[in-house]
Structure formats: structure tokens, C-alpha cells
CSV table of C-alpha atoms and ligand atoms in Angstrom, one decimal:
chain,number,residue,atom,x,y,z
C,877,MET,CA,-14.8,-12.7,12.9
C,878,LYS,CA,-12.9,-9.6,12.2
C,879,PHE,CA,-11.9,-8.4,8.8
C,880,VAL,CA,-8.4,-7.8,9.9
C,881,ASP,CA,-7.4,-9.0,13.9
C,882,LEU,CA,-5.2,-7.1,15.0
C,883,GLY,CA,-6.0,-8.2,18.9
C,884,MET,CA,-4.9,-11.6,17.9
C,885,GLN,CA,-1.6,-10.4,16.4
C,886,PHE,CA,-0.6,-8.4,19.4
C,887,ALA,CA,-1.4,-11.3,21.5
C,888,ALA,CA,1.3,-13.5,19.9
C,889,TYR,CA,4.2,-10.5,20.2
C,890,GLU,CA,2.4,-8.7,23.3
C,891,ALA,CA,5.5,-9.2,25.9
C,892,GLU,CA,8.3,-8.4,23.3
C,893,ILE,CA,6.5,-5.2,22.0
C,894,ARG,CA,5.6,-4.0,25.6
C,895,THR,CA,9.4,-4.4,26.3
C,896,GLU,CA,10.4,-2.1,23.3
C,897,MET,CA,7.9,0.2,24.0
C,898,ASP,CA,8.9,0.6,27.5
C,899,LYS,CA,12.8,1.5,26.2
C,900,VAL,CA,11.4,4.3,24.4
C,901,LEU,CA,9.1,5.5,27.3
C,902,ARG,CA,12.4,5.4,29.8
C,903,SER,CA,14.7,6.5,27.0
C,904,GLU,CA,12.5,9.9,26.6
C,905,SER,CA,13.6,10.2,23.1
C,906,PHE,CA,10.1,10.3,21.3
C,907,ILE,CA,11.5,11.5,18.6
C,908,ASN,CA,14.2,10.0,16.3
C,909,GLY,CA,15.4,7.8,19.1
C,910,SER,CA,17.5,4.8,18.2
C,911,ALA,CA,14.8,2.6,17.1
C,912,ILE,CA,14.4,4.9,14.0
C,913,ALA,CA,17.7,4.2,12.3
C,914,GLU,CA,17.7,0.7,13.6
C,915,LEU,CA,14.1,0.0,11.8
C,916,GLU,CA,15.3,2.1,8.5
C,917,ALA,CA,18.3,-0.3,8.3
C,918,SER,CA,16.1,-3.6,8.9
C,919,LEU,CA,13.3,-2.0,6.1
C,920,SER,CA,16.4,-1.4,3.9
C,921,ASN,CA,17.8,-5.0,4.4
C,922,PHE,CA,14.3,-6.8,3.8
C,923,CYS,CA,13.7,-5.2,1.0
C,924,GLY,CA,16.7,-4.6,-0.8
C,925,ALA,CA,16.5,-0.8,-1.5
C,926,PRO,CA,19.4,1.2,-0.3
C,927,PHE,CA,18.3,4.0,1.8
C,928,ALA,CA,15.0,3.5,3.5
C,929,ILE,CA,13.6,6.9,5.4
C,930,THR,CA,11.1,6.3,7.7
C,931,CYS,CA,8.0,9.1,7.8
C,932,SER,CA,4.6,9.8,9.6
C,933,SER,CA,2.3,7.9,6.9
C,934,GLY,CA,1.9,6.6,3.6
C,935,SER,CA,0.2,9.8,2.7
C,936,ASP,CA,3.3,11.7,3.7
C,937,ALA,CA,5.6,9.4,2.0
C,938,ILE,CA,4.0,10.0,-1.3
C,939,LEU,CA,4.4,13.7,-0.6
C,940,LEU,CA,7.8,13.6,0.2
C,941,GLY,CA,8.4,11.8,-2.8
C,942,LEU,CA,6.7,14.4,-4.9
C,943,MET,CA,9.0,17.0,-2.9
C,944,ALA,CA,12.2,15.5,-3.6
C,945,LYS,CA,11.6,15.1,-7.2
C,946,ASP,CA,11.0,18.6,-7.5
C,947,VAL,CA,7.2,18.6,-8.9
C,948,ARG,CA,6.1,21.7,-10.1
C,949,PRO,CA,2.7,23.2,-10.3
C,950,GLY,CA,0.9,22.1,-13.2
C,951,ASP,CA,3.2,18.9,-14.0
C,952,GLU,CA,1.0,15.7,-15.0
C,953,ILE,CA,1.7,12.7,-13.1
C,954,ILE,CA,0.1,9.3,-14.2
C,955,VAL,CA,-1.5,7.1,-11.6
C,956,PRO,CA,-4.2,4.4,-11.5
C,957,ALA,CA,-7.7,5.1,-11.9
C,958,PHE,CA,-8.5,2.3,-9.3
C,959,THR,CA,-6.3,3.2,-6.3
C,960,PHE,CA,-6.9,4.7,-2.5
C,961,ILE,CA,-7.1,8.4,-3.0
C,962,ALA,CA,-3.8,9.1,-1.4
C,963,THR,CA,-1.8,8.2,-4.4
C,964,ALA,CA,-3.5,10.8,-6.1
C,965,SER,CA,-4.5,13.5,-3.8
C,966,MET,CA,-1.0,14.0,-2.6
C,967,VAL,CA,-0.1,15.1,-6.2
C,968,SER,CA,-3.1,17.5,-6.1
C,969,LEU,CA,-2.2,19.2,-2.8
C,970,TYR,CA,1.2,19.3,-4.1
C,971,ARG,CA,-0.6,21.6,-6.9
C,972,ALA,CA,0.5,19.1,-9.6
C,973,ARG,CA,-2.2,17.2,-11.7
C,974,PRO,CA,-3.1,13.4,-11.4
C,975,VAL,CA,-3.9,12.1,-14.7
C,976,PHE,CA,-6.1,8.6,-13.8
C,977,VAL,CA,-5.4,5.7,-16.5
C,978,ASP,CA,-7.0,2.4,-16.4
C,979,VAL,CA,-5.9,-0.8,-15.1
C,980,ASN,CA,-5.3,-4.4,-16.2
C,981,PRO,CA,-8.5,-6.5,-15.8
C,982,GLN,CA,-6.7,-9.7,-14.1
C,983,THR,CA,-4.5,-8.1,-11.9
C,984,PHE,CA,-6.1,-4.6,-11.3
C,985,ASN,CA,-2.8,-2.7,-11.6
C,986,LEU,CA,-1.8,0.1,-13.7
C,987,ASP,CA,-2.0,-1.1,-17.5
C,988,PRO,CA,1.3,-0.3,-19.2
C,989,ASP,CA,-0.7,-0.4,-22.4
C,990,GLU,CA,-2.8,2.3,-21.4
C,991,ILE,CA,0.2,4.5,-20.3
C,992,ALA,CA,1.8,6.2,-23.6
C,993,GLN,CA,-1.5,7.6,-25.0
C,994,SER,CA,-1.9,9.5,-21.7
C,995,ILE,CA,1.8,11.0,-21.6
C,996,THR,CA,1.8,14.7,-22.8
C,997,SER,CA,4.7,17.3,-22.8
C,998,ARG,CA,4.1,17.9,-18.8
C,999,THR,CA,4.5,14.4,-17.4
C,1000,VAL,CA,7.1,14.1,-15.2
C,1001,GLY,CA,6.5,10.9,-13.6
C,1002,ILE,CA,4.6,7.8,-12.8
C,1003,ILE,CA,3.0,6.4,-9.3
C,1004,PRO,CA,2.2,2.7,-10.0
C,1005,VAL,CA,0.2,1.2,-7.1
C,1006,SER,CA,0.7,-2.4,-6.1
C,1007,LEU,CA,-2.6,-3.2,-5.4
C,1008,TYR,CA,-3.6,-5.8,-2.9
C,1009,GLY,CA,-0.1,-6.9,-2.0
C,1010,GLN,CA,1.1,-7.5,-6.2
C,1011,CYS,CA,3.6,-5.4,-7.8
C,1012,ALA,CA,2.3,-3.5,-10.7
C,1013,ASP,CA,4.3,-4.3,-13.9
C,1014,MET,CA,7.5,-2.7,-12.7
C,1015,GLU,CA,9.5,-3.8,-15.6
C,1016,ALA,CA,7.0,-2.7,-18.4
C,1017,ILE,CA,6.5,0.8,-16.5
C,1018,ASN,CA,9.9,1.3,-15.8
C,1019,SER,CA,10.8,0.8,-19.6
C,1020,ILE,CA,8.1,3.2,-20.8
C,1021,ALA,CA,9.5,5.6,-18.2
C,1022,ALA,CA,12.9,5.5,-19.4
C,1023,GLU,CA,11.3,6.1,-23.1
C,1024,TYR,CA,9.7,9.2,-22.1
C,1025,GLY,CA,12.1,10.7,-19.5
C,1026,LEU,CA,9.9,10.2,-16.7
C,1027,TRP,CA,10.5,9.0,-13.1
C,1028,VAL,CA,8.8,6.2,-11.4
C,1029,MET,CA,7.8,5.8,-7.5
C,1030,GLU,CA,6.0,2.8,-6.5
C,1031,ASP,CA,2.8,3.3,-4.3
C,1032,ALA,CA,3.9,0.0,-2.1
C,1033,ALA,CA,1.2,0.6,0.9
C,1034,GLN,CA,-0.1,-2.6,0.4
C,1035,SER,CA,2.8,-4.7,-1.2
C,1036,PHE,CA,5.9,-4.0,1.2
C,1037,GLY,CA,7.2,-7.7,1.4
C,1038,ALA,CA,6.0,-8.9,-2.2
C,1039,SER,CA,8.4,-9.7,-4.9
C,1040,THR,CA,8.2,-9.8,-8.6
C,1041,ASN,CA,10.6,-12.3,-10.2
C,1042,GLY,CA,12.5,-12.6,-6.8
C,1043,SER,CA,13.3,-8.8,-6.7
C,1044,MET,CA,11.1,-7.1,-3.8
C,1045,SER,CA,8.6,-4.5,-3.9
C,1046,CYS,CA,10.1,-0.9,-2.6
C,1047,ASN,CA,13.8,-1.9,-4.7
C,1048,LEU,CA,11.8,-2.1,-8.1
C,1049,SER,CA,12.2,1.8,-9.1
C,1050,GLU,CA,14.3,4.7,-7.9
C,1051,LEU,CA,11.5,5.5,-5.8
C,1052,ALA,CA,8.6,3.7,-3.5
C,1053,THR,CA,6.6,4.5,-0.5
C,1054,THR,CA,4.7,2.1,1.8
C,1055,SER,CA,2.4,2.6,4.7
C,1056,PHE,CA,2.4,1.3,8.4
C,1057,PHE,CA,-1.3,2.2,9.0
C,1058,PRO,CA,-2.5,-0.6,11.3
C,1059,ALA,CA,-4.3,-2.8,9.1
C,1060,LYS,CA,-1.7,-2.6,6.4
C,1061,PRO,CA,0.3,-6.4,6.5
C,1062,LEU,CA,3.0,-4.6,8.3
C,1063,GLY,CA,1.4,-2.1,10.6
C,1064,CYS,CA,2.4,-0.1,13.6
C,1065,PHE,CA,-0.3,1.0,16.4
C,1066,GLY,CA,-0.9,4.5,14.7
C,1067,ASP,CA,0.1,6.2,11.6
C,1068,GLY,CA,3.8,5.5,9.8
C,1069,GLY,CA,5.2,5.1,6.8
C,1070,ALA,CA,8.5,4.9,4.5
C,1071,VAL,CA,10.2,6.1,1.5
C,1072,PHE,CA,12.7,4.0,-0.3
C,1073,THR,CA,15.2,5.0,-2.7
C,1074,ASN,CA,18.3,3.8,-4.6
C,1075,ASN,CA,19.6,7.1,-5.0
C,1076,LYS,CA,21.7,8.5,-2.2
C,1077,GLU,CA,21.3,12.3,-3.1
C,1078,LEU,CA,17.6,11.6,-3.1
C,1079,ALA,CA,17.9,9.8,0.1
C,1080,GLU,CA,19.7,12.7,1.9
C,1081,LYS,CA,17.1,15.0,0.5
C,1082,LEU,CA,14.3,13.0,1.9
C,1083,LYS,CA,15.6,12.9,5.4
C,1084,LEU,CA,15.9,16.8,5.4
C,1085,LEU,CA,12.3,17.2,3.7
C,1086,ARG,CA,10.6,15.1,6.6
C,1087,ASN,CA,12.1,17.3,9.0
C,1088,HIS,CA,11.7,20.9,8.1
C,1089,GLY,CA,14.6,20.9,5.7
C,1090,GLN,CA,17.0,21.0,8.5
C,1091,LYS,CA,19.9,18.7,9.2
C,1092,GLN,CA,21.2,21.1,12.2
C,1093,ARG,CA,18.7,22.5,14.7
C,1094,TYR,CA,17.2,25.6,13.0
C,1095,SER,CA,19.3,25.7,10.1
C,1096,HIS,CA,16.9,25.0,7.0
C,1097,LYS,CA,18.1,24.2,3.7
C,1098,LEU,CA,14.9,23.6,2.1
C,1099,ILE,CA,11.1,24.2,2.7
C,1100,GLY,CA,9.7,20.9,4.4
C,1101,ILE,CA,7.2,19.2,6.5
C,1102,ASN,CA,6.8,17.7,9.8
C,1103,GLY,CA,7.1,13.9,8.5
C,1104,ARG,CA,8.7,12.5,10.8
C,1105,MET,CA,7.8,8.6,12.2
C,1106,ASP,CA,7.3,8.4,16.0
C,1107,THR,CA,10.2,6.4,18.0
C,1108,LEU,CA,7.5,4.4,19.6
C,1109,GLN,CA,6.1,3.2,16.3
C,1110,ALA,CA,9.4,2.4,15.0
C,1111,ALA,CA,10.1,0.2,18.5
C,1112,ILE,CA,6.8,-1.6,17.4
C,1113,LEU,CA,7.8,-2.1,13.8
C,1114,LYS,CA,11.0,-3.6,14.8
C,1115,VAL,CA,9.1,-6.3,16.8
C,1116,LYS,CA,6.8,-6.8,13.7
C,1117,LEU,CA,9.3,-7.0,11.0
C,1118,SER,CA,11.4,-10.0,12.8
C,1119,TYR,CA,7.9,-11.9,12.3
C,1120,PHE,CA,7.0,-10.5,9.0
C,1121,ILE,CA,8.4,-13.3,7.0
C,1122,LYS,CA,6.5,-15.9,9.1
C,1123,GLU,CA,3.4,-13.9,8.6
C,1124,LEU,CA,3.7,-13.7,4.9
C,1125,ASP,CA,3.6,-17.6,5.1
C,1126,MET,CA,0.7,-17.7,6.7
C,1127,ARG,CA,-0.9,-15.2,4.5
C,1128,GLN,CA,0.0,-17.0,1.6
C,1129,ALA,CA,-1.3,-20.3,3.2
C,1130,ALA,CA,-4.6,-18.4,3.6
C,1131,ALA,CA,-4.9,-17.2,0.3
C,1132,GLU,CA,-4.2,-20.6,-1.1
C,1133,ARG,CA,-7.1,-22.2,1.2
C,1134,TYR,CA,-9.7,-19.4,-0.1
C,1135,ASN,CA,-8.6,-20.3,-3.6
C,1136,THR,CA,-9.3,-24.0,-3.2
C,1137,LEU,CA,-12.5,-23.4,-0.9
C,1138,LEU,CA,-13.9,-20.7,-3.5
C,1139,ALA,CA,-12.7,-21.9,-7.0
C,1140,ASP,CA,-16.1,-23.0,-8.4
C,1141,TYR,CA,-17.9,-20.0,-7.3
C,1142,VAL,CA,-16.4,-16.9,-7.8
C,1143,GLU,CA,-13.6,-14.8,-9.7
C,1144,LEU,CA,-10.5,-15.5,-7.6
C,1145,PRO,CA,-7.7,-13.3,-7.6
C,1146,VAL,CA,-5.0,-13.5,-10.4
C,1147,LEU,CA,-1.4,-12.9,-9.8
C,1148,GLN,CA,0.7,-12.2,-13.0
C,1149,GLU,CA,3.4,-14.7,-13.4
C,1150,GLY,CA,6.6,-14.2,-11.3
C,1151,ASN,CA,4.8,-12.2,-8.7
C,1152,THR,CA,4.0,-13.3,-5.1
C,1153,SER,CA,1.5,-11.4,-3.2
C,1154,THR,CA,1.6,-10.1,0.5
C,1155,TRP,CA,-2.4,-10.6,0.4
C,1156,ALA,CA,-3.0,-7.0,1.9
C,1157,GLN,CA,-6.2,-7.7,0.8
C,1158,TYR,CA,-7.8,-11.1,-0.6
C,1159,THR,CA,-10.5,-9.9,-3.4
C,1160,ILE,CA,-12.9,-11.5,-5.4
C,1161,ARG,CA,-15.1,-10.2,-8.1
C,1162,VAL,CA,-18.9,-11.1,-8.1
C,1163,SER,CA,-21.7,-10.0,-9.8
C,1164,ASP,CA,-24.4,-8.0,-7.6
C,1165,ARG,CA,-21.7,-7.4,-5.1
C,1166,ASP,CA,-23.5,-5.0,-3.1
C,1167,ASN,CA,-26.5,-7.5,-2.3
C,1168,VAL,CA,-23.8,-9.8,-1.6
C,1169,GLN,CA,-22.0,-7.8,0.6
C,1170,CYS,CA,-25.0,-6.9,2.6
C,1171,ARG,CA,-26.2,-10.8,2.7
C,1172,LEU,CA,-22.9,-11.7,4.2
C,1173,ASP,CA,-22.9,-8.9,6.7
C,1174,GLU,CA,-26.0,-10.4,7.7
C,1175,ALA,CA,-24.5,-13.5,8.2
C,1176,GLY,CA,-21.8,-12.2,10.4
C,1177,ILE,CA,-19.2,-12.0,7.8
C,1178,PRO,CA,-17.6,-8.8,7.8
C,1179,SER,CA,-16.3,-7.9,4.0
C,1180,ALA,CA,-15.1,-4.6,2.4
C,1181,VAL,CA,-15.0,-2.9,-1.0
C,1182,HIS,CA,-11.8,-1.2,-2.2
C,1183,TYR,CA,-12.4,0.7,-4.2
C,1184,PRO,CA,-15.9,1.5,-4.6
C,1185,LEU,CA,-15.4,4.5,-7.0
C,1186,PRO,CA,-12.5,5.0,-9.7
C,1187,LEU,CA,-10.8,8.3,-8.8
C,1188,GLY,CA,-12.0,10.2,-12.1
C,1189,GLN,CA,-15.5,10.3,-10.4
C,1190,GLN,CA,-14.7,11.5,-6.8
C,1191,ALA,CA,-15.9,14.9,-6.1
C,1192,ALA,CA,-12.6,15.9,-4.9
C,1193,PHE,CA,-11.3,15.8,-8.5
C,1194,ALA,CA,-14.3,17.1,-10.0
C,1195,ASN,CA,-12.1,19.9,-11.3
C,1196,LEU,CA,-9.6,17.8,-13.2
C,1197,PRO,CA,-9.9,17.5,-17.1
C,1198,LYS,CA,-11.7,14.6,-18.5
C,1199,GLY,CA,-8.9,12.0,-19.1
C,1200,MET,CA,-9.0,8.9,-21.1
C,1201,PRO,CA,-11.8,6.4,-20.4
C,1202,THR,CA,-11.4,3.8,-17.6
C,1203,PRO,CA,-13.9,1.0,-18.3
C,1204,VAL,CA,-11.8,-1.4,-16.5
C,1205,SER,CA,-11.6,0.4,-13.3
C,1206,GLU,CA,-15.7,1.4,-13.4
C,1207,GLY,CA,-16.5,-2.3,-14.0
C,1208,LEU,CA,-14.3,-3.2,-10.5
C,1209,ALA,CA,-15.5,-0.7,-8.6
C,1210,LYS,CA,-18.8,-2.3,-9.2
C,1211,SER,CA,-17.7,-6.0,-8.5
C,1212,VAL,CA,-14.8,-6.4,-6.3
C,1213,LEU,CA,-15.3,-7.4,-2.6
C,1214,SER,CA,-12.6,-8.1,-0.1
C,1215,LEU,CA,-12.7,-11.0,2.4
C,1216,PRO,CA,-11.5,-11.5,5.7
C,1217,MET,CA,-7.6,-11.8,5.7
C,1218,HIS,CA,-4.6,-11.4,8.3
C,1219,ALA,CA,-2.1,-13.8,9.1
C,1220,PHE,CA,-3.9,-15.1,12.0
C,1221,ILE,CA,-7.5,-16.2,10.2
C,1222,SER,CA,-8.5,-19.3,11.5
C,1223,LYS,CA,-9.3,-22.5,9.2
C,1224,GLN,CA,-12.7,-22.9,10.5
C,1225,ASN,CA,-13.6,-19.1,10.0
C,1226,GLN,CA,-12.3,-19.2,6.1
C,1227,ILE,CA,-14.4,-22.6,6.0
C,1228,LYS,CA,-17.1,-20.2,7.6
C,1229,VAL,CA,-17.1,-17.5,4.6
C,1230,ALA,CA,-17.0,-20.1,1.9
C,1231,ARG,CA,-19.9,-21.4,2.9
C,1232,GLU,CA,-21.5,-18.4,3.7
C,1233,LEU,CA,-20.7,-17.4,0.2
C,1234,LYS,CA,-21.5,-20.1,-1.6
C,1235,ARG,CA,-25.0,-20.2,-0.3
C,1236,ILE,CA,-25.7,-16.6,-1.2
C,1237,LEU,CA,-24.5,-17.1,-4.7
C,1238,ASN,CA,-26.3,-20.2,-5.1
C,1239,ASP,CA,-29.6,-18.6,-3.8
J,2112,LIG,C1,-2.8,2.7,2.7
J,2112,LIG,C2,-2.8,3.3,1.8
J,2112,LIG,C3,-2.1,4.6,1.1
J,2112,LIG,C4,-1.9,5.9,2.5
J,2112,LIG,O1,-1.1,5.3,3.5
J,2112,LIG,P1,-1.6,6.2,4.9
J,2112,LIG,O2,-0.6,5.4,6.1
J,2112,LIG,O3,-2.8,5.6,5.3
J,2112,LIG,O4,-1.6,7.3,4.6
J,2112,LIG,C5,-1.5,5.3,0.2
J,2112,LIG,N1,-1.6,4.1,-1.3
J,2112,LIG,C6,-2.2,3.3,-1.2
J,2112,LIG,C7,-2.6,2.1,-2.4
J,2112,LIG,C8,-2.9,2.4,0.5
J,2112,LIG,O5,-3.4,1.3,0.1
């Protein structure tokens, strides 16, 4: 059993993917080939954000967003304490300062009630993460941001395809970013990402920034990076995007099956009212997590911990001033466990996961 079975997905679309890849190989347009603009139009159409700018990874998408917002050294940016490091490390890389704020104990997303006390005169923006595939409470976060004059950029690396009260992730704030890392719900065959915005000026700027600040070759308006997506990855994503709605349904069905199988044994994932999830992860909470994970492994069942340390405890951030306490994040880091989850997971495998988990927990 695999944690994410990319082989099954490839087998399902292989002929189409190969055809699209071949077109790119014959075109010799490996950089900014026609698949890039086609994919961007489809991504924008899918989530409703007026502008989609593809780029080299989800991490670079965050960096490009910070660059587009003219973040200055020393600026403070609110991020959740419980997320993948890139949400915060891109802030530090750009010489600004991530400020870790605790998350909601039910949804594991940035807790709007905890934000205000961490805002200072240096705070410029908020990067909420839509963790495990469900949107952060963007409405509450947007309203705090408006009150304090801050920008909001949703880190939707796990949630492209999710919705909240009928609006799609990546179209819930001025800026949003996503990742097409292979294991994400919509993944390519390498690294890739995108930035989304509803602001035309920002969109133009992002297009410059991802390509060395140039529009015409060797005429550089801004200091930028090489942050482009490969045409090959765009061609692959075009095919996968055409099946993505179907895959989201398959993920939803798999999540519901886990819910039924596991209801009496573990703390199930909780969705905020009005939210749908991409189920980037199906993550339960158990006590004695490390032991449970070890015994699942012995039974041939892969699992994963997203994430074993709150960001404030990472060595890479040891030089940051101590912020507010983040007890919820600390508790989650010790108790969360993600189970095998992908669109093609079989009922038999889910039953096996549930059976082994029950056996271990009843021991
Ligand atoms: C995967 C991920 C990223 C980084 O995306 P890459 O494409 O791997 O650079 C950023 N934030 C979150 C929350 C992620 O899950």
C-alpha cells in the first residue's frame, strides 16, 4: 500500500499525458511554450481568480508574492505556527520576519482570534495556510486585515480545488499561492506552483518578477528571479486538471469512507461549516502517536506526520524573538497522524488501514 499512489494515477491518464508531453518535445518550446498560457487560463477559470501566474514551485510562489508586495527587511508577517516550513522560510529568506500565531484546535488553521495580539506597527501582511485541504477562515482573517491595513496571501499549496461557502480557494484574498509538487492534490511530475490574484497590476508585476524582471529580452524593469514553470509540467497539469473535479469527488468519497470506518476510534478531521476539502491529507489525532505510527508501519501501512514540530521550535528560526505561546500547535505536533489518501485508494486498503488502527488502539 502506498501513502500516495502516483502510479495508479499515471496509468489512468498515461496515453493522454504522453501525447501532450510529445507535443512539447516536438515544439522545442521548453520555456514559456503555449501550454503555459493555456494552463494559466484553465487554472484561473477553475478557481475564479482573475489572474493565474504559473511558477517554479509553491515555495517560489510565496516568494514571488512577497516580492510583488514590496516586502521590506524587518517587516513582520503573521503565519500559522503549524504548517510546512516554506510558508515562513520564504519570509525569512526575503529578510522579513515571520510571526508565529497559534491555530484553531478543530480545523488546525490559523486562529483569527489569536491574530490581533501579534500585530505590531511593523506588521504588513498575513499568510493563512489552508491546511490539509480546507480553507482557513478567510472571511474573519480578511476582516482583521482590513481593520489593520494588512494584505492577505492564502497559502493554498494543499487546498487548490477546495471551497468555502461556494467560493474557491485561491480566490478568497488579493493574493494566493499553490503548489503542484507531485504529491499535492493537483501535482505535476516535478516542481511547479502558481500565484493567483484579482489585481491586474500585481499580475503584471508577478509575470515580470518570475522572469528576471523582464518583459522584452534583456530589458529589466525589476529585480526578479528565474521562477518559471517548465512547459512540460504545464502540459502534464493540463491533462490532470481536466480530471481534477472527478478526482476531488473520489477523494471526498474516500474521506467519507474513513469517517465511517474510524468514527468510534479516533478524533476525525473536522471541517468548518461551509467548507469542502481537497483532502490533501486525511489526518486524525491519536495519543501515543509515535507508537501508533510505528506499529502501523510494522503492519505494512504507511502514514505520515504533518508536522512534527511547530515552526517556532525549528532550529532554523532559533534567532527569532519569542512570540506568543502556541500551545495548540504544540499539542497537534505530538498527536496528528496522516493516513494513506489519494483519489485512487481502494476500499479494501481503507478497510485494512481501519482494521489495523483499531487493533493497535485496542491493545
Ligand atoms: C507543499 C507546501 C509548500 C511548498 O510547495 P513546494 O511546491 O514544495 O515548494 C508551501 N506551503 C505548504 C503549506 C505546503 O504544503
